[in-house]
Amino acid sequence: MSRLFLACLLAIFPVVSMKSPIFGPEEVTSVEGRSVSIKCYYPPTSVNRHTRKYWCRQGAQGRCTTLISSEGYVSDDYVGRANLTNFPESGTFVVDISRLTHKDSGRYKCGLGISSRGLNFDVSLEVSQDSAQASDTHVYTVDLGRTVTINCPFTRANSEKRKSLCKKTIQDCFQVVDSTGYVSNSYKDRAHIRILGTDTLVFSVVINRVKLSDAGMYVCQAGDDAKADKINIDLQVLEPEPELVYGDLRSSVTFDCSLGPEVANVPKFLCQKKNGGACNVVINTLGKKAQDFQGRIVSVPKDNGVFSVHITSLRKEDAGRYVCGAQPEGEPQDGWPVQAWQLFVNEETAIPASPSVVKGVRGGSVTVSCPYNPKDANSAKYWCHWEEAQNGRCPRLVESRGLMKEQYEGRLVLLTEPGNGTYTVILNQLTDQDAGFYWCVTDGDTRWISTVELKVVQGEPSLKVPKNVTAWLGEPLKLSCHFPCKFYSFEKYWCKWSNRGCSALPTQNDGPSQAFVSCDQNSQVVSLNLDTVTKEDEGWYWCGVKEGPRYGETAAVYVAVESRVKGSQGAKQAKAAPAGAAIQEGQEIQNKALLDPSFFEKESVKDAAGGPGAPADPGRPTGYSGSSKALVSTLVPLALVLVAGVVAIGVVRARHRKNVDRISIRSYRTDISMSDFENSRDFEGRDNMGASPEAQETSLGGKDEFATTTEDTVESKEPKKAKRSSKEEADEAFTTFLLQAKNLASATTQNGPTEA
């Protein structure tokens, strides 16, 4: 029952096969009597560097028998002809086997630990028999795409006869080339016979751009009859043994293609071959790039025709065989020299994952986190823009040591924060031209080079700042940055930009922002205040947000510092001078009028004496009299109004003092002014206790409330009128003065300056 349950679980949850990080050559071929060198890769961790390495041979039942190990063990069959060398710095170990025999052919494993652990890689070794040892056949080996020269000796008897080379088939030997000028179509423009002279008893057959199909048995012949000289030729065409390349996931690898000076000027290509299929071009020197490698591949030409290709941000699907070649059309074609690599991508990587795509709106900003090897903390760091039209060339835009491309000034900054394996790049004021691929590069470990794609999309920047600001020299300046509610919990900052970074500045929180209507309670305004602007304050200023060590969006504003122009300032003062002089003169007239009530009457007499018929004062400038009259006509009504106001205020205050001395007895009111009595005798001589109610009220001012009372006050015999309050009397007096001032001003306007 338990077995049935286990079988059901395995059917539902298939067994997960973990890919081994150990990597080596899949196939190795050689010839008897020769030697091979097999290199195996492993992740260079501290544990793996010191773990046992081994080379074992697989048996019929899957058991793997150890033949040699890094701990010193060597099997009897390998004694004296094999060794294993560990290279912990590069994470590799090499197995060398010499004096190979046909019995060495088979399936092997190179691995770490014990053979049953699973940390290993399968290797197939095939050892073939040397045909030259079995017969009188001459063996020629040549690399694919190269040139081979076959030497054919002959006797003097056949020195004048036809020389030829034919290739054997199952039933016949078809002609390849001969001394009469014939060349087979399969070898056209590639094969020819070279005869050095009649005294030389050797002719040579030269075959260029050897193809895989050229491999086989040939017959080199001088003469056509039974006495012809014949030699058997075995031509072996060798495909390049792939060089092993080990790369971690998200890391970078480099392929250096060196095909020789004979093809230095021929277009180069790099193609990828998967599952035994065709080799698809990844990049070539004619500008072609595969879509899967857009933005993360670059080709760099070097000296002596070397063609270097760098691939960043490795993916699992990048693993496989790569072939570099030279061909006029930049495409793989049989008969041209090639070089091969086998790339293994280790999924157990130390490189942290980072976004492969960042998006920003027009006018907004983006922030990119760039990883680097923490051991390279002091190395220079760069940010470059990948250019598709230039074979993936990546010119630097900014570097940590201060280099800045001119058109990015004020927009781009590289910050070493947060550190410990990551630096930050911020680009703002985005335009459509900024879209594309960018690389993070350091002078240290090139395997940590990474790629990010920048996309510019529709939308509005989140942060609101003025575009350009003009500040005046020596005056204060305030810059405000509006943050929406989504950044409520973020740290806000202002900084001044330079090509070495952005220096933080003290800021002020001005509370909620009115720029965002969706959530005013959480939106904020953060301001930068400069008390006294100097010329050094000119430049770019950024406001932005941070969440812990990570930087967010930014906005930039340029501040231009200028000085106030003295000429325009003097003109403004000149315009304001007449008005100021008039006000000052009016104040002087008002003060004189308050001190001398007959001031206006005297001034009127002076103006009448200085009328049109009066002689001109030689000491006065022309036009002075007319302007003075106009000034007086304007200021007289104003002065009267002011005088009336002062008098009214005086009346109110006098009434207030009198009210203090009044005494009310029951329903009767008696107004007693202590100033009405000169001495105490007068006060005692007047006994009003028996007087009638009508005689008990004494009028102090008579009809004129503002007249000064005398010692012998006479009681008014007119019928008694209702007593007005002091406030009503003051209001009436003030109204009377205002009406008089208004009438006088109207008369002045009608009669002109002279009459005034």
Coordinates of C-alpha atoms in Angstrom, one line a residue, residues 74-612:
V74 CA 46.4 6.5 -9.4
S75 CA 45.1 3.2 -10.8
D76 CA 47.5 0.6 -12.1
D77 CA 46.5 1.2 -15.7
Y78 CA 47.3 4.9 -15.4
V79 CA 50.6 4.7 -13.5
G80 CA 53.3 6.6 -15.4
R81 CA 51.1 8.0 -18.1
A82 CA 48.4 10.1 -16.3
N83 CA 48.2 13.0 -13.8
L84 CA 45.5 15.3 -12.3
T85 CA 46.4 19.0 -11.5
N86 CA 44.1 21.3 -9.6
F87 CA 43.9 25.1 -10.3
P88 CA 41.8 26.5 -7.4
E89 CA 42.3 30.2 -8.4
S90 CA 40.5 29.6 -11.7
G91 CA 38.2 26.8 -10.5
T92 CA 39.5 24.2 -12.9
F93 CA 41.4 20.9 -12.8
V94 CA 43.1 19.1 -15.7
V95 CA 43.5 15.4 -16.5
D96 CA 46.5 14.6 -18.8
I97 CA 46.7 11.1 -20.4
S98 CA 49.5 10.0 -22.7
R99 CA 50.4 7.0 -24.8
L100 CA 46.7 6.4 -25.7
T101 CA 45.5 3.1 -26.9
H102 CA 42.3 1.9 -28.5
K103 CA 41.3 0.4 -25.2
D104 CA 41.1 3.9 -23.7
S105 CA 38.0 4.7 -25.7
G106 CA 34.9 4.9 -23.5
R107 CA 32.7 7.0 -21.2
Y108 CA 34.2 8.9 -18.3
K109 CA 33.3 11.4 -15.6
C110 CA 35.2 14.3 -14.0
G111 CA 33.8 15.5 -10.7
L112 CA 34.1 16.7 -7.1
G113 CA 33.8 14.7 -3.9
I114 CA 32.7 11.1 -4.4
S115 CA 31.5 9.6 -7.7
S116 CA 28.0 8.9 -6.4
R117 CA 27.3 12.5 -5.2
G118 CA 26.3 13.8 -8.6
L119 CA 28.8 16.7 -8.8
N120 CA 30.3 15.5 -12.1
F121 CA 30.3 15.9 -15.9
D122 CA 30.1 13.1 -18.6
V123 CA 33.0 13.0 -21.1
S124 CA 33.3 10.7 -24.1
L125 CA 36.8 9.7 -25.2
E126 CA 37.4 8.1 -28.6
V127 CA 40.8 6.9 -29.6
S128 CA 41.2 5.8 -33.3
Q129 CA 43.8 3.8 -35.1
D130 CA 46.6 5.6 -36.9
S131 CA 46.2 4.7 -40.6
A132 CA 49.8 5.6 -41.3
Q133 CA 51.0 2.8 -39.1
A134 CA 48.8 0.2 -40.9
S135 CA 50.0 0.8 -44.4
D136 CA 52.3 2.9 -46.6
T137 CA 49.7 5.7 -46.8
H138 CA 50.9 9.2 -46.2
V139 CA 48.7 11.0 -43.7
Y140 CA 48.1 14.8 -43.9
T141 CA 46.1 16.6 -41.2
V142 CA 44.7 20.1 -41.6
D143 CA 42.4 22.3 -39.7
L144 CA 39.1 23.2 -41.2
G145 CA 39.4 26.3 -43.5
R146 CA 43.1 26.2 -43.7
T147 CA 45.6 25.3 -46.5
V148 CA 47.2 21.9 -47.0
T149 CA 50.1 21.1 -49.3
I150 CA 50.5 17.5 -50.5
N151 CA 53.9 16.5 -51.8
C152 CA 54.0 13.8 -54.5
P153 CA 57.5 12.3 -55.4
F154 CA 58.0 10.6 -58.8
T155 CA 60.9 9.0 -60.8
R156 CA 62.8 10.6 -63.6
A157 CA 61.2 8.4 -66.1
N158 CA 57.8 10.2 -65.5
S159 CA 59.2 13.7 -65.1
E160 CA 57.8 14.7 -68.5
K161 CA 54.4 13.0 -68.1
R162 CA 51.1 14.3 -66.7
K163 CA 50.8 14.8 -62.9
S164 CA 47.5 14.5 -61.2
L165 CA 45.5 14.0 -57.9
C166 CA 42.3 12.0 -57.6
K167 CA 40.0 11.3 -54.7
K168 CA 39.0 7.7 -54.0
T169 CA 35.3 6.7 -53.9
I170 CA 33.8 3.2 -53.3
Q171 CA 34.0 2.3 -57.0
D172 CA 36.4 4.8 -58.6
C173 CA 38.9 7.7 -58.2
F174 CA 37.6 10.9 -59.6
Q175 CA 40.0 13.6 -60.9
V176 CA 40.6 16.6 -58.7
V177 CA 43.3 18.5 -60.5
D178 CA 46.1 17.7 -63.0
S179 CA 49.1 19.4 -64.7
T180 CA 47.1 20.2 -67.9
G181 CA 45.0 22.8 -66.0
Y182 CA 42.0 20.8 -65.2
V183 CA 40.3 21.5 -61.8
S184 CA 37.1 19.7 -60.6
N185 CA 34.2 22.0 -59.8
S186 CA 34.3 21.0 -56.2
Y187 CA 37.8 22.3 -55.9
K188 CA 37.6 25.3 -58.4
D189 CA 39.6 28.3 -57.2
R190 CA 40.9 26.2 -54.3
A191 CA 43.3 23.5 -55.8
H192 CA 46.3 23.7 -58.1
I193 CA 49.5 21.8 -59.0
R194 CA 52.9 23.4 -58.4
I195 CA 56.0 22.0 -60.1
L196 CA 59.2 23.6 -59.1
G197 CA 61.3 22.5 -62.1
T198 CA 62.3 19.6 -64.4
D199 CA 65.3 18.7 -62.1
T200 CA 63.0 18.3 -59.1
L201 CA 61.4 14.9 -58.7
V202 CA 58.5 16.1 -56.6
F203 CA 55.3 18.0 -57.5
S204 CA 52.9 19.5 -55.0
V205 CA 49.2 19.8 -54.8
V206 CA 47.9 22.8 -52.9
I207 CA 44.3 22.9 -51.5
N208 CA 43.1 26.1 -49.9
R209 CA 40.1 26.7 -47.6
V210 CA 39.9 23.0 -46.8
K211 CA 36.3 21.8 -46.2
L212 CA 35.1 18.9 -44.0
S213 CA 34.0 17.2 -47.3
D214 CA 37.6 17.2 -48.5
A215 CA 38.6 14.6 -45.9
G216 CA 39.3 11.1 -47.4
M217 CA 41.7 9.0 -49.4
Y218 CA 43.6 10.4 -52.4
V219 CA 46.0 9.1 -55.0
C220 CA 48.9 11.2 -56.2
Q221 CA 50.1 10.0 -59.6
A222 CA 52.8 10.8 -62.2
G223 CA 52.3 9.1 -65.6
D224 CA 49.3 7.3 -67.1
D225 CA 50.5 3.8 -67.9
A226 CA 51.4 0.8 -65.8
K227 CA 54.7 2.4 -64.9
A228 CA 53.2 5.5 -63.4
D229 CA 54.3 6.6 -59.9
K230 CA 51.5 6.4 -57.4
I231 CA 51.2 7.4 -53.7
N232 CA 48.3 6.9 -51.4
I233 CA 47.3 10.0 -49.4
D234 CA 45.0 10.1 -46.3
L235 CA 43.7 13.7 -45.8
Q236 CA 42.3 14.3 -42.3
V237 CA 40.3 17.5 -41.8
L238 CA 40.1 18.5 -38.1
E239 CA 37.4 20.5 -36.7
P240 CA 38.6 22.9 -34.0
E241 CA 38.5 21.5 -30.5
P242 CA 36.1 23.7 -28.6
E243 CA 37.7 25.7 -25.8
L244 CA 35.7 25.5 -22.6
V245 CA 34.2 28.7 -21.3
Y246 CA 32.6 28.8 -17.9
G247 CA 30.3 31.7 -16.9
D248 CA 27.9 32.4 -14.0
L249 CA 24.3 33.3 -14.5
R250 CA 24.0 37.1 -15.1
S251 CA 27.8 37.4 -15.5
S252 CA 29.8 38.2 -18.7
V253 CA 32.1 36.2 -21.0
T254 CA 34.6 37.2 -23.7
F255 CA 35.4 35.3 -26.9
D256 CA 38.7 36.3 -28.5
C257 CA 38.7 35.0 -32.1
S258 CA 42.2 34.8 -33.6
L259 CA 42.1 33.3 -37.1
G260 CA 45.4 34.4 -38.5
P261 CA 46.8 37.3 -40.6
E262 CA 45.7 35.7 -43.8
V263 CA 42.1 36.6 -43.1
A264 CA 42.8 39.8 -41.2
N265 CA 40.8 41.9 -43.6
V266 CA 37.9 39.4 -44.1
P267 CA 34.6 40.1 -42.3
K268 CA 34.2 38.1 -39.1
F269 CA 31.2 36.5 -37.4
L270 CA 30.2 34.6 -34.2
C271 CA 27.5 32.1 -34.4
Q272 CA 25.7 29.8 -31.8
K273 CA 25.0 26.2 -32.4
K274 CA 22.3 24.3 -30.4
N275 CA 21.3 20.7 -30.4
G276 CA 23.3 19.8 -33.5
G277 CA 21.4 22.3 -35.6
A278 CA 22.7 25.1 -37.9
C279 CA 25.0 27.7 -36.5
N280 CA 23.0 31.0 -36.2
V281 CA 24.9 34.3 -36.4
V282 CA 25.0 36.2 -33.1
I283 CA 27.0 39.1 -34.4
N284 CA 29.3 40.0 -37.3
T285 CA 31.5 42.9 -38.3
L286 CA 29.0 43.9 -41.0
G287 CA 26.4 45.1 -38.4
K288 CA 24.2 42.0 -38.0
K289 CA 23.1 41.1 -34.4
A290 CA 20.7 38.5 -33.2
Q291 CA 17.6 39.8 -31.5
D292 CA 18.2 37.7 -28.4
F293 CA 21.5 39.5 -27.9
Q294 CA 20.4 43.0 -28.5
G295 CA 21.9 45.5 -26.0
R296 CA 24.2 42.9 -24.4
I297 CA 26.8 42.1 -27.0
V298 CA 29.7 44.1 -28.4
S299 CA 32.4 43.3 -30.9
V300 CA 35.8 45.0 -30.7
P301 CA 38.5 44.7 -33.4
K302 CA 42.0 44.2 -32.2
D303 CA 45.5 44.0 -33.7
N304 CA 46.5 41.3 -36.3
G305 CA 42.9 40.6 -37.2
V306 CA 41.8 39.5 -33.8
F307 CA 38.0 39.7 -33.4
S308 CA 36.8 40.0 -29.7
V309 CA 33.2 39.5 -28.7
H310 CA 31.8 40.4 -25.2
I311 CA 28.4 39.1 -24.0
T312 CA 26.9 40.4 -20.8
S313 CA 24.0 39.4 -18.5
L314 CA 24.3 35.7 -19.4
R315 CA 21.1 33.7 -19.5
K316 CA 20.5 29.9 -19.2
E317 CA 19.7 29.7 -22.9
D318 CA 23.0 31.2 -23.8
A319 CA 24.8 28.0 -23.0
G320 CA 26.0 26.0 -26.0
R321 CA 28.7 25.9 -28.7
Y322 CA 29.9 29.1 -30.3
V323 CA 31.9 29.3 -33.5
C324 CA 33.9 32.3 -34.8
G325 CA 34.9 32.5 -38.4
A326 CA 35.9 34.7 -41.3
Q327 CA 33.9 34.9 -44.5
P328 CA 33.2 37.6 -47.0
E329 CA 29.5 37.8 -46.3
G330 CA 29.9 37.4 -42.5
E331 CA 28.0 34.1 -42.5
P332 CA 29.1 30.5 -41.6
Q333 CA 30.3 28.7 -44.7
D334 CA 32.3 25.5 -45.1
G335 CA 35.9 26.0 -46.2
W336 CA 36.7 29.1 -44.1
P337 CA 38.8 29.1 -40.9
V338 CA 36.9 28.8 -37.7
Q339 CA 37.5 28.8 -33.9
A340 CA 35.1 27.2 -31.4
W341 CA 34.0 27.4 -27.7
Q342 CA 31.7 25.5 -25.5
L343 CA 29.9 27.8 -23.1
F344 CA 28.5 26.5 -19.8
V345 CA 26.3 28.8 -17.7
N346 CA 26.4 28.1 -14.0
E347 CA 23.1 28.8 -12.3
E348 CA 24.6 29.0 -8.9
T349 CA 25.8 32.6 -9.2
A350 CA 27.1 35.2 -6.7
I351 CA 25.9 38.1 -8.9
P352 CA 22.6 39.6 -7.5
A353 CA 19.6 39.8 -9.7
S354 CA 18.7 43.3 -10.9
P355 CA 15.9 44.7 -13.2
S356 CA 16.8 44.2 -16.9
V357 CA 14.4 47.0 -17.9
V358 CA 13.7 50.4 -16.3
K359 CA 11.0 52.8 -17.4
G360 CA 10.7 56.6 -17.1
V361 CA 8.4 59.3 -18.4
R362 CA 9.4 62.2 -20.7
G363 CA 10.9 64.9 -18.5
G364 CA 11.2 62.4 -15.6
S365 CA 14.0 60.3 -14.3
V366 CA 15.3 56.7 -13.8
T367 CA 17.5 55.2 -11.3
V368 CA 19.8 52.2 -12.1
S369 CA 21.5 49.9 -9.6
C370 CA 24.8 48.5 -10.9
P371 CA 26.4 45.4 -9.3
Y372 CA 30.1 45.0 -9.0
N373 CA 32.4 42.6 -7.2
P374 CA 32.7 43.8 -3.6
K375 CA 36.5 43.1 -3.9
D376 CA 36.7 45.9 -6.5
A377 CA 35.3 48.6 -4.2
N378 CA 38.2 51.0 -5.0
S379 CA 38.1 50.4 -8.8
A380 CA 36.8 53.0 -11.2
K381 CA 33.1 52.6 -12.2
Y382 CA 31.5 53.6 -15.5
W383 CA 28.2 53.9 -17.3
C384 CA 28.1 53.6 -21.1
H385 CA 25.4 53.8 -23.8
W386 CA 25.3 50.7 -26.1
E387 CA 25.1 51.8 -29.8
E388 CA 23.7 49.2 -32.2
A389 CA 24.9 51.0 -35.3
Q390 CA 28.5 50.8 -34.1
N391 CA 28.7 47.0 -33.7
G392 CA 27.5 47.4 -30.1
R393 CA 30.2 50.0 -29.2
C394 CA 29.6 51.4 -25.8
P395 CA 31.1 54.9 -25.3
R396 CA 31.3 56.1 -21.6
L397 CA 28.9 58.7 -20.4
V398 CA 30.1 59.1 -16.8
E399 CA 32.7 57.6 -14.5
S400 CA 33.3 57.7 -10.8
R401 CA 36.5 59.7 -11.2
G402 CA 34.8 62.8 -12.7
L403 CA 34.5 62.1 -16.4
M404 CA 31.2 63.5 -17.8
K405 CA 30.0 63.7 -21.4
E406 CA 29.1 67.3 -22.1
Q407 CA 25.5 66.8 -23.3
Y408 CA 24.7 65.0 -20.0
E409 CA 25.8 67.7 -17.7
G410 CA 23.1 68.5 -15.1
R411 CA 21.2 65.3 -16.0
L412 CA 23.4 62.4 -15.1
V413 CA 25.2 61.4 -11.9
L414 CA 27.1 58.3 -10.7
L415 CA 27.0 57.6 -7.0
T416 CA 29.1 55.0 -5.2
E417 CA 26.2 54.5 -2.8
P418 CA 24.9 52.3 -1.3
G419 CA 28.3 50.5 -1.7
N420 CA 29.2 46.9 -0.8
G421 CA 28.7 45.6 -4.3
T422 CA 26.3 48.1 -5.8
Y423 CA 26.6 51.7 -7.2
T424 CA 23.8 53.9 -8.4
V425 CA 23.3 55.8 -11.7
I426 CA 20.6 58.5 -12.0
L427 CA 19.5 60.1 -15.3
N428 CA 16.8 62.8 -15.4
Q429 CA 15.2 65.2 -17.8
L430 CA 14.5 62.2 -20.0
T431 CA 13.9 62.5 -23.8
D432 CA 12.9 59.9 -26.4
Q433 CA 16.6 59.8 -27.5
D434 CA 17.6 58.4 -24.1
A435 CA 15.8 55.1 -24.8
G436 CA 18.2 52.2 -25.4
F437 CA 20.6 49.9 -23.6
Y438 CA 23.2 50.9 -21.0
W439 CA 26.1 49.0 -19.4
C440 CA 27.5 49.1 -15.9
V441 CA 31.2 48.6 -16.1
T442 CA 34.2 48.6 -13.6
D443 CA 37.9 48.4 -14.0
G444 CA 37.8 45.3 -11.9
D445 CA 36.3 41.9 -12.6
T446 CA 34.8 42.1 -16.1
R447 CA 32.5 39.2 -15.4
W448 CA 30.3 41.6 -13.3
I449 CA 29.4 43.8 -16.3
S450 CA 25.6 44.1 -16.5
T451 CA 23.1 45.5 -19.0
V452 CA 19.9 47.4 -18.5
E453 CA 17.3 48.6 -21.1
L454 CA 15.8 52.1 -20.6
K455 CA 12.4 52.7 -22.0
V456 CA 10.8 56.2 -22.2
V457 CA 7.0 56.1 -21.9
Q458 CA 4.1 58.5 -21.8
G459 CA 3.3 60.3 -18.6
E460 CA 4.0 63.2 -16.3
P461 CA 7.0 63.5 -13.9
S462 CA 6.0 62.9 -10.3
L463 CA 8.1 65.7 -8.8
K464 CA 7.2 69.4 -9.6
V465 CA 9.9 72.0 -9.7
P466 CA 10.4 75.3 -11.7
K467 CA 12.4 74.7 -14.9
N468 CA 14.8 77.6 -14.8
V469 CA 15.3 80.2 -12.0
T470 CA 17.2 83.5 -12.0
A471 CA 18.7 84.5 -8.6
W472 CA 20.0 87.9 -7.8
L473 CA 23.5 88.4 -6.4
G474 CA 23.4 89.1 -2.6
E475 CA 19.7 88.4 -2.3
P476 CA 18.0 85.3 -0.7
L477 CA 16.6 82.5 -2.9
K478 CA 14.0 79.8 -2.2
L479 CA 13.5 76.7 -4.3
S480 CA 10.4 74.6 -3.8
C481 CA 9.9 70.9 -4.8
H482 CA 6.4 69.4 -4.7
F483 CA 6.2 65.7 -3.8
P484 CA 3.0 63.6 -4.4
C485 CA 1.5 61.5 -1.7
K486 CA 3.0 58.3 -2.9
F487 CA 6.3 59.6 -1.6
Y488 CA 4.9 60.5 1.8
S489 CA 7.0 58.1 3.7
F490 CA 10.2 58.6 1.6
E491 CA 13.2 60.7 2.6
K492 CA 13.2 64.0 0.6
Y493 CA 16.4 65.9 -0.2
W494 CA 17.9 68.7 -2.2
C495 CA 21.4 68.5 -3.6
K496 CA 23.7 70.5 -5.9
W497 CA 24.9 68.6 -9.0
S498 CA 28.5 68.3 -10.1
N499 CA 30.3 65.9 -12.4
R500 CA 31.5 64.0 -9.2
G501 CA 28.1 63.6 -7.6
C502 CA 25.3 65.5 -6.0
S503 CA 26.1 67.2 -2.6
A504 CA 23.3 67.1 -0.1
L505 CA 22.0 70.5 1.1
P506 CA 19.8 71.4 4.2
T507 CA 16.1 71.7 3.4
Q508 CA 12.9 72.9 4.9
N509 CA 9.5 71.1 5.0
D510 CA 6.8 73.6 4.0
G511 CA 3.9 71.3 4.7
P512 CA 1.2 70.1 2.3
S513 CA 1.5 70.9 -1.4
Q514 CA -1.3 72.4 -3.5
A515 CA 0.1 71.0 -6.7
F516 CA -1.6 67.6 -6.2
V517 CA -5.4 67.6 -5.7
S518 CA -5.8 63.8 -5.2
C519 CA -4.5 63.7 -1.6
D520 CA -3.4 67.0 -0.3
Q521 CA -2.9 65.7 3.3
N522 CA 0.0 63.5 2.2
S523 CA 1.6 65.7 -0.5
Q524 CA 4.5 67.8 0.6
V525 CA 6.6 70.8 -0.3
V526 CA 10.3 70.7 0.6
S527 CA 12.3 73.9 0.0
L528 CA 15.9 74.9 -0.3
N529 CA 16.8 78.3 1.1
L530 CA 19.9 80.3 0.2
D531 CA 20.2 83.3 2.5
T532 CA 22.7 85.3 0.4
V533 CA 23.2 84.2 -3.2
T534 CA 26.8 84.2 -4.5
K535 CA 28.2 83.5 -7.9
E536 CA 29.3 80.1 -6.8
D537 CA 25.6 79.2 -6.2
E538 CA 25.0 79.1 -9.9
G539 CA 24.4 75.6 -11.4
W540 CA 22.1 72.6 -11.3
Y541 CA 20.1 71.7 -8.3
W542 CA 18.2 68.4 -7.8
C543 CA 15.4 67.4 -5.5
G544 CA 14.6 63.7 -5.1
V545 CA 13.5 60.9 -2.8
K546 CA 15.2 58.0 -1.1
E547 CA 13.9 54.8 0.6
G548 CA 16.7 53.7 2.8
P549 CA 19.9 53.4 0.8
R550 CA 18.0 53.2 -2.5
Y551 CA 17.5 56.3 -4.6
G552 CA 14.2 57.1 -6.3
E553 CA 12.9 59.8 -8.7
T554 CA 14.6 63.1 -9.1
A555 CA 13.9 66.5 -10.7
A556 CA 16.4 69.2 -11.8
V557 CA 16.3 73.0 -11.9
Y558 CA 19.0 75.3 -13.2
V559 CA 19.7 78.5 -11.2
A560 CA 21.3 81.4 -13.0
V561 CA 22.9 84.0 -10.8
E562 CA 22.8 87.6 -12.1
S563 CA 23.5 91.1 -10.6
R564 CA 20.9 94.0 -10.6
V565 CA 21.7 96.5 -13.4
K566 CA 22.5 100.0 -11.9
G567 CA 21.2 101.9 -14.8
S568 CA 17.7 100.5 -14.6
Q569 CA 17.7 100.9 -10.8
G570 CA 18.6 104.6 -11.2
A571 CA 15.8 105.1 -13.7
K572 CA 13.3 103.6 -11.3
Q573 CA 14.5 106.0 -8.6
A574 CA 14.3 109.0 -10.9
K575 CA 10.6 108.1 -11.7
A576 CA 9.8 107.8 -8.1
A577 CA 11.5 111.1 -7.1
P578 CA 8.7 113.6 -8.0
A579 CA 6.1 111.7 -6.1
G580 CA 8.3 111.4 -3.1
A581 CA 9.1 115.1 -3.2
A582 CA 5.4 116.0 -3.4
I583 CA 4.6 113.8 -0.4
Q584 CA 7.4 115.3 1.6
E585 CA 6.4 118.9 0.7
G586 CA 2.7 118.1 1.6
Q587 CA 3.8 116.9 5.0
E588 CA 5.7 120.1 5.6
I589 CA 2.7 122.2 4.7
Q590 CA 0.5 120.1 7.0
N591 CA 2.9 120.6 9.9
K592 CA 2.9 124.4 9.3
A593 CA -0.9 124.6 9.1
L594 CA -1.2 122.8 12.4
L595 CA 1.1 125.3 14.1
D596 CA -0.3 128.4 12.4
P597 CA -4.1 128.4 11.5
S598 CA -3.6 131.5 9.3
F599 CA -0.9 129.7 7.2
F600 CA -3.2 129.1 4.2
E601 CA -4.5 132.7 4.2
K602 CA -0.9 133.9 4.0
E603 CA 0.0 131.5 1.2
S604 CA -3.0 132.7 -0.8
V605 CA -1.8 136.3 -0.5
K606 CA 1.6 135.3 -1.7
D607 CA 0.2 133.5 -4.7
A608 CA -2.0 136.5 -5.5
A609 CA 1.1 138.8 -5.4
G610 CA 3.0 136.4 -7.7
G611 CA 0.3 136.3 -10.3
P612 CA 0.6 136.8 -14.1

